[in-house]
PDB file of C-alpha atoms in Angstrom:
ATOM      1  CA  MET F 280      71.265 -21.513 -70.152  1.00 75.00           C
ATOM      2  CA  LEU F 281      72.312 -18.536 -71.957  1.00 75.00           C
ATOM      3  CA  ALA F 282      76.497 -20.027 -72.047  1.00 79.00           C
ATOM      4  CA  ARG F 283      75.954 -23.559 -70.966  1.00 83.00           C
ATOM      5  CA  LYS F 284      72.770 -25.478 -71.779  1.00 85.00           C
ATOM      6  CA  SER F 285      73.645 -28.679 -70.442  1.00 89.00           C
ATOM      7  CA  ILE F 286      71.006 -30.977 -68.710  1.00 91.00           C
ATOM      8  CA  LEU F 287      72.172 -30.552 -65.519  1.00 92.00           C
ATOM      9  CA  ASN F 288      70.322 -27.122 -66.152  1.00 92.00           C
ATOM     10  CA  TYR F 289      67.404 -27.953 -67.891  1.00 93.00           C
ATOM     11  CA  LEU F 290      66.337 -30.167 -65.024  1.00 94.00           C
ATOM     12  CA  LEU F 291      67.072 -27.412 -62.550  1.00 93.00           C
ATOM     13  CA  LEU F 292      65.641 -24.812 -65.194  1.00 92.00           C
ATOM     14  CA  GLY F 293      62.225 -27.806 -64.194  1.00 93.00           C
ATOM     15  CA  LEU F 294      62.452 -27.891 -60.322  1.00 94.00           C
ATOM     16  CA  VAL F 295      63.004 -23.765 -60.903  1.00 92.00           C
ATOM     17  CA  LEU F 296      59.457 -24.009 -62.669  1.00 92.00           C
ATOM     18  CA  GLY F 297      57.732 -26.519 -60.754  1.00 92.00           C
ATOM     19  CA  VAL F 298      58.368 -24.498 -57.316  1.00 92.00           C
ATOM     20  CA  GLY F 299      57.322 -21.710 -58.409  1.00 90.00           C
ATOM     21  CA  ILE F 300      54.148 -22.419 -59.778  1.00 89.00           C
ATOM     22  CA  MET F 301      53.433 -24.253 -56.543  1.00 90.00           C
ATOM     23  CA  SER F 302      54.413 -21.665 -54.576  1.00 86.00           C
ATOM     24  CA  LYS F 303      52.398 -18.827 -56.430  1.00 84.00           C
ATOM     25  CA  TYR F 304      49.887 -19.316 -59.062  1.00 84.00           C
ATOM     26  CA  ASN F 305      50.594 -15.756 -60.281  1.00 85.00           C
ATOM     27  CA  TYR F 306      54.051 -17.067 -61.534  1.00 88.00           C
ATOM     28  CA  ILE F 307      52.301 -18.234 -64.239  1.00 89.00           C
ATOM     29  CA  PHE F 308      52.443 -14.464 -65.549  1.00 89.00           C
ATOM     30  CA  PHE F 309      56.406 -14.944 -65.707  1.00 88.00           C
ATOM     31  CA  LEU F 310      55.986 -17.955 -67.439  1.00 90.00           C
ATOM     32  CA  LEU F 311      54.291 -16.500 -69.972  1.00 91.00           C
ATOM     33  CA  THR F 312      56.159 -13.515 -70.075  1.00 92.00           C
ATOM     34  CA  PHE F 313      59.198 -15.703 -70.811  1.00 91.00           C
ATOM     35  CA  ALA F 314      56.985 -17.489 -73.462  1.00 90.00           C
ATOM     36  CA  VAL F 315      55.985 -15.001 -75.845  1.00 92.00           C
ATOM     37  CA  VAL F 316      59.590 -12.881 -75.813  1.00 92.00           C
ATOM     38  CA  ALA F 317      61.540 -16.172 -76.446  1.00 91.00           C
ATOM     39  CA  LEU F 318      59.151 -16.108 -79.883  1.00 90.00           C
ATOM     40  CA  TRP F 319      60.977 -13.195 -81.139  1.00 88.00           C
ATOM     41  CA  ASP F 320      64.258 -12.802 -78.782  1.00 90.00           C
ATOM     42  CA  LYS F 321      67.391 -14.989 -80.280  1.00 89.00           C
ATOM     43  CA  GLU F 322      68.642 -15.939 -76.981  1.00 89.00           C
ATOM     44  CA  LEU F 323      65.622 -17.128 -75.317  1.00 90.00           C
ATOM     45  CA  ARG F 324      64.637 -18.620 -78.670  1.00 90.00           C
ATOM     46  CA  ALA F 325      67.881 -20.958 -78.368  1.00 90.00           C
ATOM     47  CA  ILE F 326      66.900 -22.142 -74.872  1.00 90.00           C
ATOM     48  CA  VAL F 327      63.266 -22.888 -75.226  1.00 90.00           C
ATOM     49  CA  PHE F 328      63.429 -24.484 -78.908  1.00 91.00           C
ATOM     50  CA  ASN F 329      65.603 -27.019 -77.278  1.00 90.00           C
ATOM     51  CA  PRO F 330      64.931 -30.664 -77.381  1.00 91.00           C
ATOM     52  CA  LYS F 331      66.248 -30.868 -73.452  1.00 92.00           C
ATOM     53  CA  ILE F 332      63.513 -28.493 -72.946  1.00 92.00           C
ATOM     54  CA  LEU F 333      61.647 -31.516 -71.988  1.00 94.00           C
ATOM     55  CA  LEU F 334      63.721 -32.271 -69.055  1.00 94.00           C
ATOM     56  CA  SER F 335      62.797 -29.041 -67.798  1.00 93.00           C
ATOM     57  CA  VAL F 336      59.022 -29.819 -68.921  1.00 93.00           C
ATOM     58  CA  LEU F 337      59.081 -33.088 -67.370  1.00 96.00           C
ATOM     59  CA  VAL F 338      60.649 -32.208 -63.396  1.00 95.00           C
ATOM     60  CA  SER F 339      57.780 -29.271 -63.862  1.00 94.00           C
ATOM     61  CA  VAL F 340      54.815 -31.663 -64.714  1.00 94.00           C
ATOM     62  CA  LEU F 341      55.963 -34.116 -62.277  1.00 95.00           C
ATOM     63  CA  LEU F 342      55.467 -31.636 -59.289  1.00 94.00           C
ATOM     64  CA  VAL F 343      52.715 -29.527 -60.531  1.00 93.00           C
ATOM     65  CA  GLY F 344      50.688 -32.581 -61.683  1.00 91.00           C
ATOM     66  CA  PRO F 345      49.309 -33.905 -58.301  1.00 90.00           C
ATOM     67  CA  HIS F 346      48.400 -30.496 -57.623  1.00 87.00           C
ATOM     68  CA  VAL F 347      46.325 -29.752 -60.695  1.00 87.00           C
ATOM     69  CA  TYR F 348      44.939 -32.621 -59.945  1.00 86.00           C
ATOM     70  CA  TRP F 349      43.500 -31.696 -57.123  1.00 81.00           C
ATOM     71  CA  LEU F 350      42.567 -28.704 -58.089  1.00 80.00           C
ATOM     72  CA  LEU F 351      40.764 -29.589 -61.479  1.00 81.00           C
ATOM     73  CA  GLY F 352      39.642 -32.617 -60.047  1.00 77.00           C
ATOM     74  CA  PRO F 353      35.654 -34.142 -58.843  1.00 74.00           C
ATOM     75  CA  ASP F 354      35.490 -31.956 -55.606  1.00 68.00           C
ATOM     76  CA  GLU F 355      35.945 -28.464 -57.908  1.00 67.00           C
ATOM     77  CA  TYR F 356      38.176 -26.218 -55.612  1.00 69.00           C
ATOM     78  CA  GLN F 357      39.120 -24.963 -59.390  1.00 73.00           C
ATOM     79  CA  SER F 358      35.554 -22.949 -58.525  1.00 72.00           C
ATOM     80  CA  PHE F 359      36.402 -21.093 -55.096  1.00 69.00           C
ATOM     81  CA  LEU F 360      39.862 -20.777 -56.814  1.00 71.00           C
ATOM     82  CA  THR F 361      37.891 -18.561 -59.380  1.00 74.00           C
ATOM     83  CA  SER F 362      35.640 -17.169 -56.895  1.00 71.00           C
ATOM     84  CA  SER F 363      38.243 -15.560 -54.739  1.00 69.00           C
ATOM     85  CA  ILE F 364      40.108 -14.000 -57.684  1.00 75.00           C
ATOM     86  CA  GLU F 365      36.757 -12.604 -58.354  1.00 73.00           C
ATOM     87  CA  GLU F 366      36.520 -11.291 -55.673  1.00 71.00           C
ATOM     88  CA  LYS F 367      39.733  -9.946 -55.027  1.00 73.00           C
ATOM     89  CA  ILE F 368      39.777  -7.871 -58.409  1.00 75.00           C
ATOM     90  CA  GLY F 369      36.356  -6.744 -57.793  1.00 72.00           C
ATOM     91  CA  LYS F 370      34.869  -8.335 -60.854  1.00 69.00           C
ATOM     92  CA  GLU F 371      31.420  -8.101 -59.133  1.00 66.00           C
ATOM     93  CA  GLN F 372      31.845  -4.151 -59.376  1.00 66.00           C
ATOM     94  CA  ALA F 373      32.035  -3.930 -62.889  1.00 62.00           C
ATOM     95  CA  GLN F 374      29.433  -2.119 -65.305  1.00 66.00           C
ATOM     96  CA  SER F 375      28.223  -3.839 -68.296  1.00 69.00           C
ATOM     97  CA  GLY F 376      30.493  -3.513 -71.388  1.00 73.00           C
ATOM     98  CA  PHE F 377      34.116  -3.263 -72.007  1.00 79.00           C
ATOM     99  CA  SER F 378      35.412  -0.302 -70.029  1.00 83.00           C
ATOM    100  CA  MET F 379      39.245   0.751 -70.497  1.00 87.00           C
ATOM    101  CA  LEU F 380      39.175   2.082 -66.672  1.00 87.00           C
ATOM    102  CA  PRO F 381      40.481  -1.331 -65.268  1.00 87.00           C
ATOM    103  CA  PHE F 382      44.050  -0.445 -67.882  1.00 90.00           C
ATOM    104  CA  MET F 383      43.586   3.651 -66.044  1.00 92.00           C
ATOM    105  CA  ILE F 384      43.661   1.350 -62.818  1.00 90.00           C
ATOM    106  CA  TYR F 385      46.715  -0.398 -63.351  1.00 91.00           C
ATOM    107  CA  LEU F 386      48.969   2.113 -64.571  1.00 92.00           C
ATOM    108  CA  LYS F 387      47.963   4.525 -61.327  1.00 91.00           C
ATOM    109  CA  GLY F 388      48.954   1.276 -59.569  1.00 89.00           C
ATOM    110  CA  LEU F 389      52.332   1.370 -61.709  1.00 91.00           C
ATOM    111  CA  PHE F 390      52.664   4.783 -60.594  1.00 91.00           C
ATOM    112  CA  VAL F 391      52.046   4.172 -57.286  1.00 89.00           C
ATOM    113  CA  LEU F 392      54.780   1.858 -57.147  1.00 87.00           C
ATOM    114  CA  MET F 393      57.271   3.121 -58.857  1.00 89.00           C
ATOM    115  CA  PHE F 394      57.098   6.645 -57.693  1.00 90.00           C
ATOM    116  CA  PRO F 395      59.312   6.121 -54.532  1.00 86.00           C
ATOM    117  CA  VAL F 396      62.180   5.207 -57.139  1.00 85.00           C
ATOM    118  CA  ILE F 397      61.347   7.467 -59.453  1.00 88.00           C
ATOM    119  CA  ALA F 398      61.461  10.175 -56.474  1.00 88.00           C
ATOM    120  CA  ILE F 399      65.011   9.096 -55.431  1.00 83.00           C
ATOM    121  CA  ILE F 400      66.306   8.654 -58.838  1.00 85.00           C
ATOM    122  CA  SER F 401      65.445  12.089 -59.740  1.00 87.00           C
ATOM    123  CA  ILE F 402      66.674  13.374 -56.373  1.00 85.00           C
ATOM    124  CA  GLY F 403      69.978  11.808 -56.966  1.00 81.00           C
ATOM    125  CA  TYR F 404      70.591  12.949 -60.747  1.00 83.00           C
ATOM    126  CA  PHE F 405      69.547  16.845 -59.938  1.00 86.00           C
ATOM    127  CA  SER F 406      71.664  16.572 -56.870  1.00 82.00           C
ATOM    128  CA  LYS F 407      74.600  15.192 -59.348  1.00 81.00           C
ATOM    129  CA  ASN F 408      74.854  12.160 -56.978  1.00 78.00           C
ATOM    130  CA  LEU F 409      73.993   9.779 -60.422  1.00 80.00           C
ATOM    131  CA  SER F 410      74.312   9.302 -63.729  1.00 83.00           C
ATOM    132  CA  PHE F 411      72.442   7.352 -66.639  1.00 83.00           C
ATOM    133  CA  ASN F 412      74.073   4.500 -68.239  1.00 82.00           C
ATOM    134  CA  LYS F 413      73.195   3.293 -71.596  1.00 81.00           C
ATOM    135  CA  LEU F 414      70.862   0.580 -71.356  1.00 76.00           C
ATOM    136  CA  GLY F 415      71.075  -2.265 -74.475  1.00 78.00           C
ATOM    137  CA  ILE F 416      67.817  -3.731 -75.546  1.00 83.00           C
ATOM    138  CA  ASN F 417      68.634  -7.502 -74.494  1.00 85.00           C
ATOM    139  CA  TRP F 418      66.390 -10.164 -73.080  1.00 87.00           C
ATOM    140  CA  PHE F 419      65.595  -9.245 -69.715  1.00 87.00           C
ATOM    141  CA  PHE F 420      64.880  -5.677 -71.064  1.00 89.00           C
ATOM    142  CA  LYS F 421      62.206  -7.082 -73.467  1.00 91.00           C
ATOM    143  CA  MET F 422      61.170  -9.177 -70.248  1.00 91.00           C
ATOM    144  CA  LEU F 423      60.397  -6.167 -68.518  1.00 91.00           C
ATOM    145  CA  ILE F 424      57.830  -4.695 -71.180  1.00 92.00           C
ATOM    146  CA  THR F 425      56.248  -7.803 -72.169  1.00 93.00           C
ATOM    147  CA  GLN F 426      55.498  -8.213 -68.431  1.00 92.00           C
ATOM    148  CA  LEU F 427      54.020  -4.790 -68.503  1.00 92.00           C
ATOM    149  CA  LEU F 428      52.150  -5.430 -71.129  1.00 93.00           C
ATOM    150  CA  VAL F 429      50.553  -9.335 -69.921  1.00 92.00           C
ATOM    151  CA  LEU F 430      49.500  -7.999 -66.795  1.00 92.00           C
ATOM    152  CA  GLY F 431      48.339  -4.605 -68.173  1.00 91.00           C
ATOM    153  CA  LEU F 432      46.115  -6.877 -70.489  1.00 92.00           C
ATOM    154  CA  PHE F 433      44.977  -9.244 -68.455  1.00 90.00           C
ATOM    155  CA  PHE F 434      43.358  -6.379 -65.903  1.00 89.00           C
ATOM    156  CA  LEU F 435      42.014  -4.912 -68.937  1.00 89.00           C
ATOM    157  CA  ILE F 436      40.159  -8.269 -69.759  1.00 87.00           C
ATOM    158  CA  PHE F 437      38.897  -9.403 -66.828  1.00 83.00           C
ATOM    159  CA  GLN F 438      37.642  -5.988 -66.418  1.00 84.00           C
ATOM    160  CA  SER F 439      39.489  -6.244 -63.244  1.00 84.00           C
ATOM    161  CA  GLN F 440      37.976  -2.822 -60.566  1.00 81.00           C
ATOM    162  CA  LYS F 441      41.137  -2.984 -57.820  1.00 82.00           C
ATOM    163  CA  VAL F 442      45.011  -3.282 -58.643  1.00 84.00           C
ATOM    164  CA  GLU F 443      46.896  -3.040 -55.392  1.00 82.00           C
ATOM    165  CA  THR F 444      50.698  -2.361 -54.975  1.00 83.00           C
ATOM    166  CA  ARG F 445      51.271  -5.353 -53.225  1.00 80.00           C
ATOM    167  CA  TRP F 446      50.221  -7.586 -56.242  1.00 83.00           C
ATOM    168  CA  LEU F 447      52.306  -5.910 -58.513  1.00 86.00           C
ATOM    169  CA  LEU F 448      55.532  -5.904 -56.332  1.00 83.00           C
ATOM    170  CA  PRO F 449      56.807  -9.723 -57.129  1.00 83.00           C
ATOM    171  CA  PHE F 450      56.475  -9.541 -60.834  1.00 85.00           C
ATOM    172  CA  PHE F 451      58.723  -6.272 -60.719  1.00 85.00           C
ATOM    173  CA  ILE F 452      61.255  -7.083 -57.993  1.00 82.00           C
ATOM    174  CA  PRO F 453      63.437  -9.612 -60.344  1.00 83.00           C
ATOM    175  CA  PHE F 454      64.107  -6.274 -62.863  1.00 84.00           C
ATOM    176  CA  VAL F 455      65.575  -4.032 -60.200  1.00 80.00           C
ATOM    177  CA  VAL F 456      68.520  -5.675 -61.657  1.00 81.00           C
ATOM    178  CA  LEU F 457      68.021  -3.379 -65.337  1.00 82.00           C
ATOM    179  CA  LEU F 458      67.740  -0.172 -62.458  1.00 81.00           C
ATOM    180  CA  LEU F 459      71.259  -1.404 -61.065  1.00 77.00           C
ATOM    181  CA  GLU F 460      72.862  -1.920 -65.089  1.00 80.00           C
ATOM    182  CA  ILE F 461      71.431   2.272 -65.704  1.00 83.00           C
ATOM    183  CA  VAL F 462      71.572   3.844 -62.853  1.00 81.00           C
ATOM    184  CA  ASP F 463      75.861   5.119 -62.151  1.00 80.00           C
ATOM    185  CA  LEU F 464      76.420   6.184 -58.200  1.00 75.00           C
ATOM    186  CA  LYS F 465      78.589   9.012 -57.566  1.00 75.00           C
ATOM    187  CA  ASN F 466      80.631   8.265 -53.784  1.00 70.00           C
ATOM    188  CA  SER F 467      79.053   5.115 -53.754  1.00 68.00           C
ATOM    189  CA  LYS F 468      80.381   3.961 -50.844  1.00 73.00           C
ATOM    190  CA  LYS F 469      79.018   7.360 -48.431  1.00 71.00           C
ATOM    191  CA  LEU F 470      75.638   6.631 -49.967  1.00 67.00           C
ATOM    192  CA  VAL F 471      75.706   2.892 -49.202  1.00 71.00           C
ATOM    193  CA  THR F 472      76.626   4.332 -45.370  1.00 78.00           C
ATOM    194  CA  VAL F 473      73.060   6.671 -45.740  1.00 73.00           C
ATOM    195  CA  GLY F 474      71.379   4.451 -47.147  1.00 72.00           C
ATOM    196  CA  TYR F 475      72.154   1.617 -44.208  1.00 77.00           C
ATOM    197  CA  TRP F 476      70.915   4.220 -41.566  1.00 83.00           C
ATOM    198  CA  VAL F 477      68.075   4.941 -43.708  1.00 78.00           C
ATOM    199  CA  PHE F 478      66.918   1.443 -43.719  1.00 76.00           C
ATOM    200  CA  ILE F 479      67.825   1.185 -39.979  1.00 85.00           C
ATOM    201  CA  LEU F 480      65.673   4.841 -39.573  1.00 83.00           C
ATOM    202  CA  VAL F 481      62.255   3.044 -41.715  1.00 75.00           C
ATOM    203  CA  ILE F 482      62.824  -0.219 -39.752  1.00 77.00           C
ATOM    204  CA  GLY F 483      62.581   2.045 -36.499  1.00 80.00           C
ATOM    205  CA  ILE F 484      59.015   4.277 -37.987  1.00 73.00           C
ATOM    206  CA  GLN F 485      57.641   0.669 -38.726  1.00 68.00           C
ATOM    207  CA  THR F 486      58.014  -0.287 -35.195  1.00 72.00           C
ATOM    208  CA  ILE F 487      56.534   2.377 -33.685  1.00 74.00           C
ATOM    209  CA  ARG F 488      54.198   3.281 -36.558  1.00 68.00           C
ATOM    210  CA  THR F 489      50.995   1.672 -34.698  1.00 65.00           C
ATOM    211  CA  PRO F 490      50.895   3.643 -31.367  1.00 71.00           C
ATOM    212  CA  ILE F 491      51.442   6.519 -33.546  1.00 71.00           C
ATOM    213  CA  GLU F 492      48.964   6.534 -36.115  1.00 68.00           C
ATOM    214  CA  LYS F 493      46.503   5.548 -32.748  1.00 67.00           C
ATOM    215  CA  VAL F 494      48.084   8.429 -31.159  1.00 72.00           C
ATOM    216  CA  MET F 495      47.144  10.793 -34.295  1.00 71.00           C
ATOM    217  CA  LYS F 496      43.911   8.676 -35.170  1.00 69.00           C
ATOM    218  CA  ILE F 497      45.347   8.198 -38.529  1.00 66.00           C
ATOM    219  CA  PRO F 498      43.397   5.279 -40.454  1.00 61.00           C
ATOM    220  CA  SER F 499      44.843   1.774 -40.060  1.00 61.00           C
ATOM    221  CA  SER F 500      43.599  -1.632 -40.307  1.00 59.00           C
ATOM    222  CA  VAL F 501      45.208  -2.446 -37.026  1.00 58.00           C
ATOM    223  CA  HIS F 502      43.429  -0.288 -35.109  1.00 61.00           C
ATOM    224  CA  PHE F 503      39.885  -1.882 -36.166  1.00 69.00           C
ATOM    225  CA  GLY F 504      39.364  -5.176 -33.863  1.00 81.00           C
ATOM    226  CA  PHE F 505      37.413  -8.339 -35.231  1.00 89.00           C
ATOM    227  CA  GLU F 506      35.791  -7.775 -31.294  1.00 89.00           C
ATOM    228  CA  PRO F 507      32.117  -6.473 -32.926  1.00 91.00           C
ATOM    229  CA  VAL F 508      31.923  -9.012 -35.701  1.00 93.00           C
ATOM    230  CA  ALA F 509      32.765 -11.953 -32.647  1.00 92.00           C
ATOM    231  CA  SER F 510      30.614 -10.370 -30.155  1.00 92.00           C
ATOM    232  CA  LYS F 511      27.570 -10.324 -32.001  1.00 93.00           C
ATOM    233  CA  LEU F 512      28.373 -14.073 -33.429  1.00 93.00           C
ATOM    234  CA  SER F 513      28.826 -15.221 -30.242  1.00 92.00           C
ATOM    235  CA  LYS F 514      25.978 -13.288 -28.105  1.00 93.00           C
ATOM    236  CA  ASN F 515      23.431 -13.568 -30.997  1.00 92.00           C
ATOM    237  CA  TYR F 516      24.388 -17.260 -32.998  1.00 93.00           C
ATOM    238  CA  ASN F 517      26.801 -19.143 -30.315  1.00 91.00           C
ATOM    239  CA  THR F 518      24.634 -22.445 -31.527  1.00 89.00           C
ATOM    240  CA  TYR F 519      25.066 -21.610 -35.336  1.00 90.00           C
ATOM    241  CA  HIS F 520      28.656 -22.838 -37.436  1.00 89.00           C
ATOM    242  CA  TRP F 521      29.939 -19.417 -38.496  1.00 92.00           C
ATOM    243  CA  VAL F 522      31.372 -18.922 -42.004  1.00 91.00           C
ATOM    244  CA  LEU F 523      33.285 -15.798 -42.558  1.00 92.00           C
ATOM    245  CA  PRO F 524      33.776 -13.887 -45.615  1.00 88.00           C
ATOM    246  CA  ASN F 525      37.366 -14.763 -45.985  1.00 86.00           C
ATOM    247  CA  VAL F 526      40.190 -15.511 -44.122  1.00 84.00           C
ATOM    248  CA  THR F 527      41.197 -12.835 -42.733  1.00 85.00           C
ATOM    249  CA  TYR F 528      38.040 -12.408 -41.242  1.00 90.00           C
ATOM    250  CA  ALA F 529      38.479 -15.818 -39.953  1.00 90.00           C
ATOM    251  CA  GLY F 530      41.622 -15.547 -38.604  1.00 88.00           C
ATOM    252  CA  ASN F 531      40.927 -12.948 -36.584  1.00 88.00           C
ATOM    253  CA  VAL F 532      38.006 -14.588 -35.293  1.00 92.00           C
ATOM    254  CA  ARG F 533      39.664 -17.727 -34.185  1.00 91.00           C
ATOM    255  CA  LEU F 534      41.969 -15.811 -31.843  1.00 88.00           C
ATOM    256  CA  LEU F 535      39.281 -14.519 -30.111  1.00 89.00           C
ATOM    257  CA  HIS F 536      37.480 -17.482 -29.568  1.00 92.00           C
ATOM    258  CA  PRO F 537      39.839 -20.244 -30.397  1.00 91.00           C
ATOM    259  CA  GLU F 538      37.831 -23.074 -28.572  1.00 90.00           C
ATOM    260  CA  ARG F 539      35.451 -22.765 -31.817  1.00 89.00           C
ATOM    261  CA  THR F 540      36.239 -24.149 -35.744  1.00 86.00           C
ATOM    262  CA  ILE F 541      35.975 -20.948 -37.717  1.00 89.00           C
ATOM    263  CA  LEU F 542      35.168 -21.623 -41.711  1.00 88.00           C
ATOM    264  CA  SER F 543      36.087 -19.396 -44.314  1.00 87.00           C
ATOM    265  CA  ALA F 544      34.224 -18.896 -47.715  1.00 81.00           C
ATOM    266  CA  ASP F 545      37.565 -18.767 -49.753  1.00 74.00           C
ATOM    267  CA  ASP F 546      38.898 -21.163 -48.075  1.00 70.00           C
ATOM    268  CA  TYR F 547      38.743 -23.576 -51.462  1.00 59.00           C
ATOM    269  CA  SER F 548      40.921 -26.369 -49.670  1.00 57.00           C
ATOM    270  CA  LEU F 549      37.356 -27.316 -48.149  1.00 57.00           C
ATOM    271  CA  THR F 550      34.831 -28.917 -50.118  1.00 54.00           C
ATOM    272  CA  ALA F 551      31.300 -26.901 -51.314  1.00 51.00           C
ATOM    273  CA  LEU F 552      29.736 -29.976 -48.882  1.00 47.00           C
ATOM    274  CA  GLU F 553      32.416 -29.007 -45.938  1.00 52.00           C
ATOM    275  CA  LEU F 554      31.230 -25.630 -46.091  1.00 51.00           C
ATOM    276  CA  GLN F 555      27.269 -26.610 -45.844  1.00 55.00           C
ATOM    277  CA  HIS F 556      26.276 -27.341 -41.815  1.00 57.00           C
ATOM    278  CA  GLU F 557      22.444 -27.189 -40.499  1.00 65.00           C
ATOM    279  CA  GLY F 558      22.374 -24.053 -38.369  1.00 80.00           C
ATOM    280  CA  GLU F 559      24.738 -21.993 -40.178  1.00 87.00           C
ATOM    281  CA  VAL F 560      25.473 -18.353 -40.170  1.00 91.00           C
ATOM    282  CA  GLU F 561      27.509 -16.993 -42.898  1.00 91.00           C
ATOM    283  CA  ILE F 562      28.634 -13.328 -43.166  1.00 92.00           C
ATOM    284  CA  THR F 563      28.794 -11.553 -46.674  1.00 90.00           C
ATOM    285  CA  ILE F 564      30.521  -8.764 -47.597  1.00 88.00           C
ATOM    286  CA  GLY F 565      27.662  -6.759 -48.936  1.00 86.00           C
ATOM    287  CA  PRO F 566      24.271  -7.928 -49.944  1.00 85.00           C
ATOM    288  CA  SER F 567      24.957 -11.711 -51.537  1.00 76.00           C
ATOM    289  CA  VAL F 568      23.231 -12.173 -54.651  1.00 70.00           C
ATOM    290  CA  GLU F 569      23.765 -15.676 -54.586  1.00 69.00           C
ATOM    291  CA  LYS F 570      21.333 -15.931 -51.374  1.00 67.00           C
ATOM    292  CA  GLN F 571      17.371 -15.905 -51.876  1.00 68.00           C
ATOM    293  CA  THR F 572      16.968 -15.185 -48.628  1.00 80.00           C
ATOM    294  CA  THR F 573      16.899 -11.380 -46.280  1.00 87.00           C
ATOM    295  CA  PRO F 574      19.785 -11.260 -43.827  1.00 90.00           C
ATOM    296  CA  VAL F 575      19.190 -11.428 -40.414  1.00 92.00           C
ATOM    297  CA  ASP F 576      21.437  -8.934 -38.973  1.00 93.00           C
ATOM    298  CA  SER F 577      24.220  -7.047 -40.405  1.00 93.00           C
ATOM    299  CA  LEU F 578      27.320  -4.450 -39.319  1.00 93.00           C
ATOM    300  CA  ILE F 579      27.192  -1.422 -41.523  1.00 93.00           C
ATOM    301  CA  GLY F 580      30.503   0.549 -41.647  1.00 90.00           C
ATOM    302  CA  PHE F 581      33.084  -2.320 -40.028  1.00 89.00           C
ATOM    303  CA  GLY F 582      36.750  -1.431 -40.235  1.00 82.00           C
ATOM    304  CA  LYS F 583      38.935   0.922 -42.071  1.00 75.00           C
ATOM    305  CA  GLU F 584      37.365   0.217 -45.137  1.00 78.00           C
ATOM    306  CA  LYS F 585      33.460   0.901 -43.854  1.00 84.00           C
ATOM    307  CA  GLU F 586      32.670  -2.783 -45.067  1.00 88.00           C
ATOM    308  CA  ASN F 587      28.855  -3.636 -44.771  1.00 92.00           C
ATOM    309  CA  LEU F 588      28.794  -6.998 -43.166  1.00 94.00           C
ATOM    310  CA  TYR F 589      25.513  -8.833 -43.884  1.00 93.00           C
ATOM    311  CA  PHE F 590      24.689 -12.176 -42.186  1.00 94.00           C
ATOM    312  CA  TYR F 591      22.222 -14.815 -43.223  1.00 92.00           C
ATOM    313  CA  ILE F 592      21.082 -17.955 -42.013  1.00 88.00           C
ATOM    314  CA  ASN F 593      21.591 -21.063 -43.727  1.00 78.00           C
TER     315      ASN F 593
END
């Protein structure tokens, strides 16, 4: 679109925006970054501040509109989404008052994400197998810097106590293009061959990783089955409806009991009414601050994360 601002391109832009948002909510961060850079980059500003952008908006609204209505409608699904996000980022664990700790946690996540790339580039540079090209400050580079700041501000404002590298990875995969521009490989054919066999080796290691971890007693979620949870539910609460804390628990317990209907507390496709039944046992990770009753049962130190599970009768 930088070269040709045709009606077709603006329609395709609207399609990409709509499909992106419907695919993953965090695509909105990319749109926010795009909008911010468009305010001070001449090339992007020419795209955004063009009357044809209304076509893009129309197409994306037509795609996303019904979902937004469903999310913000009378069934209040957005409350489930909010609760799910707060649980994932550990907002309940945040101490009172404003802290810079979430930003430091974010920087740590970035370092873990980028360390393998930095290590490989460092080895290549000191072994004189690669050199660096001069990179111009174009609109895409500005988006990288802005993306870093936008995500950092999000985790800081919402006082996130948890940042996982798998959350950050999708945001920065598109910027691999910049890495390819700045790095000049010597003996590229040889490196491609080596890279191919390294890739095969990694796939092989991943294939045999599970049994090796088990033999070497390396902690892994794969080796912590959900049989203790399912067994306790089946033995003590067989006549109750089962509500698990999240879809991971619900899915694994369902595999062990395919004959039962298993509900998940973070499944916001269900209304609050559908989650409530007479004779219901609900499992929470950690003591529930919302419930006024004492848990009837518990499972302490479950799984790799050593989570404390509490059983409540509703």
